[in-house]
XYZ file of N, CA and C in Angstrom:
570
model
N -17.920 -47.402 -35.361
C -18.090 -46.642 -34.152
C -19.511 -46.107 -34.091
N -20.107 -46.158 -32.938
C -21.487 -45.704 -32.811
C -21.536 -44.195 -32.668
N -22.709 -43.645 -32.912
C -22.906 -42.204 -32.788
C -22.693 -41.748 -31.348
N -23.067 -42.596 -30.407
C -22.899 -42.260 -28.995
C -21.422 -42.132 -28.646
N -20.616 -43.058 -29.103
C -19.185 -43.043 -28.809
C -18.514 -41.820 -29.437
N -18.902 -41.488 -30.664
C -18.342 -40.318 -31.335
C -18.752 -39.042 -30.596
N -20.019 -38.973 -30.192
C -20.514 -37.812 -29.457
C -19.815 -37.667 -28.121
N -19.642 -38.796 -27.435
C -18.965 -38.760 -26.144
C -17.503 -38.333 -26.300
N -16.847 -38.851 -27.317
C -15.450 -38.483 -27.572
C -15.330 -36.998 -27.900
N -16.276 -36.487 -28.700
C -16.263 -35.076 -29.071
C -16.483 -34.186 -27.845
N -17.422 -34.579 -27.006
C -17.691 -33.806 -25.794
C -16.486 -33.848 -24.857
N -15.866 -35.010 -24.723
C -14.710 -35.106 -23.821
C -13.536 -34.292 -24.355
N -13.347 -34.224 -25.664
C -12.283 -33.404 -26.243
C -12.552 -31.928 -25.982
N -13.797 -31.502 -26.192
C -14.152 -30.103 -25.944
C -14.013 -29.744 -24.466
N -14.434 -30.662 -23.591
C -14.337 -30.415 -22.159
C -12.877 -30.297 -21.726
N -12.021 -31.177 -22.247
C -10.592 -31.135 -21.936
C -9.965 -29.854 -22.461
N -10.353 -29.433 -23.655
C -9.827 -28.188 -24.217
C -10.276 -26.994 -23.383
N -11.525 -27.027 -22.907
C -12.035 -25.941 -22.066
C -11.245 -25.845 -20.769
N -10.927 -26.985 -20.165
C -10.152 -27.000 -18.926
C -8.755 -26.438 -19.170
N -8.113 -26.862 -20.247
C -6.764 -26.379 -20.555
C -6.783 -24.880 -20.831
N -7.801 -24.427 -21.569
C -7.915 -22.998 -21.867
C -8.156 -22.207 -20.585
N -9.002 -22.728 -19.708
C -9.320 -22.059 -18.449
C -8.080 -21.958 -17.559
N -7.304 -23.043 -17.455
C -6.096 -23.027 -16.633
C -5.061 -22.078 -17.207
N -4.924 -22.049 -18.529
C -3.982 -21.140 -19.174
C -4.391 -19.684 -18.925
N -5.678 -19.427 -19.011
C -6.186 -18.075 -18.770
C -5.931 -17.651 -17.321
N -6.163 -18.558 -16.375
C -5.914 -18.247 -14.963
C -4.434 -18.010 -14.698
N -3.568 -18.800 -15.343
C -2.126 -18.601 -15.172
C -1.705 -17.229 -15.681
N -2.261 -16.798 -16.809
C -1.936 -15.476 -17.351
C -2.452 -14.368 -16.429
N -3.649 -14.546 -15.899
C -4.205 -13.551 -14.980
C -3.349 -13.452 -13.712
N -2.939 -14.594 -13.197
C -2.097 -14.623 -11.999
C -0.756 -13.956 -12.284
N -0.178 -14.251 -13.437
C 1.098 -13.644 -13.825
C 0.952 -12.128 -13.952
N -0.160 -11.669 -14.530
C -0.398 -10.224 -14.652
C -0.534 -9.559 -13.289
N -1.197 -10.225 -12.368
C -1.332 -9.667 -11.016
C 0.019 -9.572 -10.326
N 0.870 -10.567 -10.523
C 2.211 -10.521 -9.932
C 3.043 -9.397 -10.564
N 2.902 -9.192 -11.866
C 3.609 -8.091 -12.525
C 3.128 -6.746 -11.987
N 1.824 -6.606 -11.819
C 1.264 -5.370 -11.268
C 1.793 -5.133 -9.855
N 1.871 -6.186 -9.071
C 2.395 -6.078 -7.708
C 3.855 -5.625 -7.723
N 4.659 -6.221 -8.589
C 6.080 -5.836 -8.665
C 6.224 -4.380 -9.086
N 5.385 -3.939 -10.029
C 5.442 -2.544 -10.474
C 5.015 -1.601 -9.347
N 3.979 -1.974 -8.628
C 3.517 -1.159 -7.498
C 4.590 -1.075 -6.424
N 5.241 -2.190 -6.134
C 6.308 -2.209 -5.135
C 7.473 -1.321 -5.576
N 7.842 -1.430 -6.838
C 8.936 -0.604 -7.367
C 8.595 0.885 -7.276
N 7.378 1.240 -7.667
C 6.947 2.642 -7.598
C 6.918 3.151 -6.153
N 6.433 2.315 -5.242
C 6.352 2.721 -3.832
C 7.748 2.934 -3.253
N 8.668 2.036 -3.567
C 10.041 2.200 -3.073
C 10.661 3.487 -3.609
N 10.418 3.759 -4.881
C 10.967 4.978 -5.486
C 10.377 6.218 -4.823
N 9.072 6.202 -4.585
C 8.434 7.345 -3.928
C 8.989 7.573 -2.531
N 9.226 6.495 -1.804
C 9.756 6.621 -0.441
C 11.186 7.153 -0.472
N 11.999 6.613 -1.380
C 13.393 7.068 -1.460
C 13.493 8.515 -1.929
N 12.580 8.931 -2.813
C 12.612 10.294 -3.349
C 11.938 11.319 -2.441
N 11.306 10.863 -1.388
C 10.616 11.801 -0.486
C 11.640 12.739 0.149
N 11.258 13.983 0.297
C 12.157 14.987 0.867
C 12.450 14.729 2.334
N 13.590 15.267 2.753
C 13.985 15.103 4.151
C 13.432 16.232 5.004
N 13.451 17.437 4.458
C 13.045 18.607 5.223
C 11.742 19.171 4.672
N 11.005 19.846 5.538
C 9.784 20.523 5.118
C 10.032 22.026 5.148
N 9.083 22.789 4.645
C 9.246 24.240 4.579
C 9.407 24.864 5.969
N 8.715 24.332 6.946
C 8.831 24.939 8.274
C 10.208 24.698 8.899
N 10.969 23.726 8.379
C 12.346 23.551 8.847
C 13.231 24.703 8.394
N 12.933 25.299 7.244
C 13.715 26.439 6.747
C 13.512 27.677 7.623
N 12.388 27.742 8.312
C 12.120 28.884 9.184
C 13.069 28.935 10.383
N 13.736 27.863 10.653
C 14.671 27.822 11.774
C 15.863 28.759 11.563
N 16.164 29.098 10.313
C 17.316 29.947 10.012
C 16.979 31.434 9.949
N 15.719 31.782 10.091
C 15.367 33.196 10.091
C 15.868 33.850 11.378
N 16.337 35.085 11.268
C 16.852 35.741 12.482
C 15.714 36.149 13.415
N 16.051 36.295 14.671
C 15.116 36.804 15.661
C 15.305 38.317 15.719
N 14.244 39.045 15.440
C 14.314 40.508 15.388
C 13.584 41.071 16.593
N 14.235 42.072 17.259
C 13.643 42.711 18.421
C 13.680 44.220 18.228
N 12.577 44.870 18.494
C 12.487 46.325 18.429
C 11.988 46.785 19.793
N 12.735 47.714 20.436
C 12.329 48.142 21.773
C 12.713 49.598 21.999
N 12.058 50.198 22.986
C 12.363 51.574 23.423
C 12.748 51.529 24.884
N 13.648 52.423 25.213
C 14.089 52.448 26.593
C 13.836 53.846 27.148
N 13.014 53.899 28.182
C 12.723 55.164 28.862
C 11.878 54.870 30.085
N 11.880 55.761 31.058
C 10.971 55.592 32.196
C 9.521 55.673 31.704
N 8.623 55.119 32.474
C 7.230 55.016 32.048
C 6.591 56.376 31.785
N 6.791 57.350 32.630
C 6.133 58.646 32.467
C 6.733 59.454 31.311
N 7.929 59.142 30.855
C 8.541 59.848 29.730
C 8.516 59.014 28.444
N 7.717 58.015 28.387
C 7.730 57.062 27.281
C 7.353 57.690 25.943
N 6.448 58.634 25.930
C 5.966 59.219 24.685
C 6.806 60.417 24.204
N 7.788 60.799 24.918
C 8.607 61.939 24.513
C 9.530 61.545 23.361
N 9.898 62.488 22.488
C 10.730 62.168 21.326
C 12.188 61.891 21.664
N 12.614 62.152 22.847
C 14.021 61.954 23.196
C 14.315 60.530 23.673
N 13.342 59.693 23.636
C 13.542 58.312 24.092
C 14.504 57.573 23.154
N 15.167 56.596 23.707
C 16.078 55.788 22.910
C 15.319 54.596 22.332
N 15.535 54.343 21.057
C 14.916 53.199 20.395
C 16.015 52.238 19.988
N 15.803 50.972 20.303
C 16.790 49.944 19.986
C 16.192 48.973 18.977
N 17.000 48.575 18.051
C 16.621 47.573 17.052
C 17.727 46.518 17.065
N 17.352 45.268 17.249
C 18.367 44.224 17.283
C 17.898 43.005 16.500
N 18.844 42.311 15.963
C 18.567 41.060 15.256
C 19.591 40.045 15.726
N 19.131 38.842 15.973
C 20.064 37.804 16.411
C 19.806 36.524 15.619
N 20.867 35.821 15.348
C 20.779 34.547 14.641
C 21.352 33.484 15.569
N 20.604 32.425 15.717
C 21.028 31.342 16.584
C 21.436 30.156 15.711
N 22.662 29.704 15.848
C 23.163 28.598 15.039
C 22.996 27.238 15.713
N 22.511 27.209 16.905
C 22.355 25.928 17.575
C 21.203 25.109 16.990
N 20.423 25.685 16.094
C 19.342 24.936 15.470
C 19.842 24.031 14.341
N 21.117 24.153 13.977
C 21.706 23.206 13.026
C 21.632 21.791 13.577
N 21.774 21.667 14.887
C 21.700 20.349 15.514
C 20.290 19.768 15.375
N 19.282 20.636 15.437
C 17.909 20.179 15.233
C 17.737 19.631 13.826
N 18.356 20.292 12.848
C 18.260 19.825 11.467
C 18.935 18.467 11.296
N 20.029 18.263 11.969
C 20.694 16.957 11.911
C 19.799 15.884 12.526
N 19.127 16.211 13.626
C 18.197 15.262 14.245
C 17.030 14.962 13.319
N 16.515 15.990 12.662
C 15.406 15.803 11.718
C 15.846 14.868 10.596
N 17.045 15.077 10.078
C 17.558 14.233 8.998
C 17.665 12.779 9.450
N 18.205 12.554 10.638
C 18.360 11.192 11.153
C 17.004 10.519 11.365
N 16.051 11.262 11.913
C 14.710 10.695 12.147
C 14.025 10.355 10.827
N 14.154 11.240 9.835
C 13.519 11.011 8.537
C 14.161 9.806 7.822
N 15.485 9.669 7.935
C 16.165 8.528 7.326
C 15.711 7.216 7.972
N 15.561 7.221 9.283
C 15.084 6.024 9.991
C 13.641 5.713 9.593
N 12.842 6.746 9.456
C 11.444 6.558 9.056
C 11.354 5.981 7.641
N 12.213 6.451 6.753
C 12.222 5.932 5.379
C 12.611 4.450 5.360
N 13.632 4.085 6.141
C 14.039 2.673 6.194
C 12.905 1.801 6.727
N 12.241 2.284 7.764
C 11.123 1.536 8.349
C 9.979 1.388 7.339
N 9.677 2.455 6.609
C 8.587 2.414 5.643
C 8.936 1.558 4.426
N 10.200 1.553 4.016
C 10.615 0.661 2.927
C 10.398 -0.795 3.316
N 10.776 -1.121 4.539
C 10.588 -2.497 5.013
C 9.111 -2.846 5.132
N 8.318 -1.884 5.571
C 6.882 -2.113 5.702
C 6.253 -2.380 4.338
N 6.652 -1.609 3.326
C 6.107 -1.785 1.981
C 6.511 -3.155 1.423
N 7.761 -3.565 1.668
C 8.192 -4.888 1.208
C 7.378 -5.995 1.882
N 7.120 -5.831 3.159
C 6.328 -6.822 3.893
C 4.891 -6.887 3.364
N 4.309 -5.720 3.104
C 2.957 -5.689 2.547
C 2.916 -6.349 1.172
N 3.934 -6.111 0.362
C 3.986 -6.725 -0.966
C 4.093 -8.243 -0.861
N 4.875 -8.724 0.100
C 4.972 -10.170 0.302
C 3.612 -10.757 0.686
N 2.904 -10.068 1.583
C 1.573 -10.527 1.983
C 0.617 -10.544 0.790
N 0.687 -9.510 -0.045
C -0.176 -9.464 -1.228
C 0.148 -10.618 -2.164
N 1.438 -10.905 -2.347
C 1.840 -11.998 -3.233
C 1.249 -13.327 -2.760
N 1.326 -13.564 -1.469
C 0.791 -14.820 -0.930
C -0.740 -14.855 -1.019
N -1.382 -13.706 -0.851
C -2.839 -13.657 -0.988
C -3.273 -13.876 -2.436
N -2.493 -13.397 -3.388
C -2.802 -13.656 -4.802
C -2.711 -15.154 -5.073
N -1.670 -15.788 -4.546
C -1.552 -17.242 -4.716
C -2.739 -17.961 -4.079
N -3.152 -17.499 -2.894
C -4.299 -18.114 -2.223
C -5.578 -17.925 -3.039
N -5.725 -16.738 -3.625
C -6.934 -16.462 -4.426
C -7.046 -17.436 -5.593
N -5.947 -17.672 -6.285
C -6.003 -18.583 -7.429
C -6.091 -20.039 -7.000
N -5.573 -20.369 -5.838
C -5.760 -21.711 -5.295
C -7.243 -21.940 -4.986
N -7.874 -20.937 -4.364
C -9.311 -21.042 -4.082
C -10.119 -21.118 -5.378
N -9.731 -20.348 -6.377
C -10.428 -20.384 -7.667
C -10.324 -21.780 -8.273
N -9.147 -22.374 -8.184
C -8.947 -23.730 -8.703
C -9.808 -24.734 -7.939
N -9.843 -24.606 -6.608
C -10.668 -25.512 -5.805
C -12.147 -25.351 -6.126
N -12.578 -24.131 -6.335
C -13.980 -23.877 -6.676
C -14.320 -24.534 -8.013
N -13.414 -24.388 -8.984
C -13.649 -25.015 -10.293
C -13.758 -26.527 -10.183
N -12.876 -27.149 -9.401
C -12.923 -28.600 -9.221
C -14.204 -29.027 -8.521
N -14.610 -28.249 -7.508
C -15.845 -28.595 -6.780
C -17.068 -28.472 -7.692
N -17.071 -27.492 -8.566
C -18.199 -27.329 -9.490
C -18.291 -28.515 -10.446
N -17.143 -29.019 -10.889
C -17.150 -30.206 -11.753
C -17.693 -31.408 -11.004
N -17.315 -31.525 -9.739
C -17.800 -32.645 -8.923
C -19.307 -32.535 -8.745
N -19.814 -31.321 -8.493
C -21.255 -31.130 -8.296
C -22.026 -31.506 -9.554
N -21.483 -31.171 -10.723
C -22.166 -31.516 -11.978
C -22.250 -33.021 -12.181
N -21.275 -33.758 -11.642
C -21.268 -35.207 -11.866
C -22.051 -35.979 -10.802
N -22.511 -35.319 -9.744
C -23.240 -35.999 -8.668
C -24.718 -36.078 -9.031
N -25.281 -37.298 -8.876
C -26.695 -37.510 -9.174
C -27.589 -37.293 -7.959
N -27.069 -37.513 -6.775
C -27.875 -37.403 -5.559
C -28.001 -35.932 -5.141
N -29.235 -35.413 -5.014
C -29.444 -33.994 -4.722
C -28.895 -33.542 -3.363
N -28.990 -34.367 -2.339
C -28.525 -33.989 -1.010
C -26.997 -33.830 -0.996
N -26.322 -34.751 -1.608
C -24.864 -34.670 -1.678
C -24.439 -33.465 -2.535
N -25.168 -33.206 -3.608
C -24.872 -32.048 -4.467
C -25.077 -30.744 -3.696
N -26.119 -30.696 -2.866
C -26.386 -29.494 -2.064
C -25.254 -29.265 -1.053
N -24.764 -30.348 -0.438
C -23.644 -30.222 0.507
C -22.396 -29.692 -0.190
N -22.128 -30.213 -1.365
C -20.961 -29.739 -2.130
C -21.148 -28.277 -2.545
N -22.373 -27.895 -2.873
C -22.644 -26.509 -3.265
C -22.415 -25.565 -2.079
N -22.748 -26.006 -0.872
C -22.467 -25.204 0.326
C -20.957 -25.002 0.498
N -20.189 -26.050 0.223
C -18.736 -25.926 0.303
C -18.224 -24.945 -0.753
N -18.825 -24.989 -1.930
C -18.448 -24.041 -2.992
C -18.742 -22.616 -2.544
N -19.908 -22.416 -1.948
C -20.269 -21.079 -1.471
C -19.302 -20.597 -0.389
N -18.888 -21.494 0.509
C -17.928 -21.126 1.555
C -16.580 -20.746 0.944
N -16.173 -21.478 -0.083
C -14.925 -21.147 -0.775
C -15.029 -19.802 -1.501
N -16.198 -19.514 -2.058
C -16.412 -18.218 -2.727
C -16.293 -17.071 -1.731
N -16.844 -17.283 -0.527
C -16.737 -16.255 0.518
C -15.271 -16.037 0.890
N -14.515 -17.119 1.052
C -13.088 -17.008 1.369
C -12.345 -16.274 0.251
N -12.705 -16.582 -0.976
C -12.059 -15.929 -2.123
C -12.357 -14.430 -2.107
N -13.603 -14.064 -1.844
C -13.970 -12.646 -1.784
C -13.251 -11.927 -0.638
N -13.127 -12.585 0.509
C -12.392 -12.002 1.624
C -10.923 -11.801 1.268
N -10.367 -12.725 0.519
C -8.978 -12.612 0.075
C -8.806 -11.428 -0.867
N -9.743 -11.253 -1.789
C -9.691 -10.121 -2.724
C -9.786 -8.799 -1.959
N -10.655 -8.748 -0.965
C -10.800 -7.539 -0.150
C -9.506 -7.259 0.612
N -8.881 -8.286 1.156
C -7.626 -8.117 1.892
C -6.509 -7.634 0.967
N -6.466 -8.152 -0.247
C -5.465 -7.693 -1.223
C -5.646 -6.202 -1.478
N -6.872 -5.796 -1.695
C -7.148 -4.380 -1.973
C -6.802 -3.501 -0.764
N -7.070 -3.985 0.430
C -6.735 -3.235 1.648
C -5.226 -3.049 1.778
N -4.466 -4.083 1.453
C -3.011 -3.990 1.546
C -2.440 -3.050 0.486
N -3.039 -3.042 -0.715
C -2.617 -2.067 -1.728
C -2.869 -0.641 -1.225
N -4.015 -0.434 -0.594
C -4.322 0.890 -0.045
C -3.341 1.260 1.067
N -2.926 0.295 1.853
C -1.973 0.569 2.934
C -0.606 0.957 2.369
N -0.217 0.334 1.258
C 1.033 0.729 0.597
C 0.944 2.185 0.151
N -0.177 2.542 -0.464
C -0.362 3.928 -0.927
C -0.356 4.897 0.252
N -1.019 4.544 1.325
C -1.074 5.401 2.504
C 0.323 5.598 3.097
N 1.128 4.537 3.128
C 2.492 4.635 3.634
C 3.309 5.613 2.793
N 3.161 5.525 1.479
C 3.898 6.450 0.590
C 3.457 7.899 0.810
N 2.171 8.105 0.977
C 1.658 9.458 1.181
C 2.179 10.031 2.499
N 2.227 9.206 3.537
C 2.727 9.669 4.839
C 4.203 10.068 4.770
N 4.989 9.329 4.012
C 6.412 9.654 3.905
C 6.615 10.925 3.097
N 5.769 11.144 2.106
C 5.911 12.304 1.233
C 5.462 13.611 1.878
N 4.828 13.538 3.034
C 4.365 14.754 3.698
C 5.515 15.650 4.043
């Protein structure tokens, strides 16, 4: 066997091992991102379900209405013989308001749970798209290395750059959707 053949075989073995290692590493990274997404979704659902139904100002509805008044003609108002009245009243019809608040909050929680699930689905698909773009970029880079003609290599490099831009936009969209999940949880917890 010639030295060239041995060298070529050694390089091809190393190159193949590098590709396998790279794909394995990307699969692990993708799996970790999916695990993080599932954990975030689980935490968000728990936060939404655990959010309170009533706020402190709802408790103020049960405070009595207190009235203090004096009864006398205007010109005798300052005399000590005037009658002073003190009254307190409690209105129970605000229980119905509390029932309405409970129903509205329950509907809002259901809507927000569905919204968080939808956002998580979108994130999952964007993660898949990100790794698909990463794979395409890797393949295009290998093609560019094997091309001898500079003009064709430049065209392929432009395609690589366009794919990189798409990948970056996907990463930004993933981060925006994670922020929207957090914002939804914060709004429910108010």
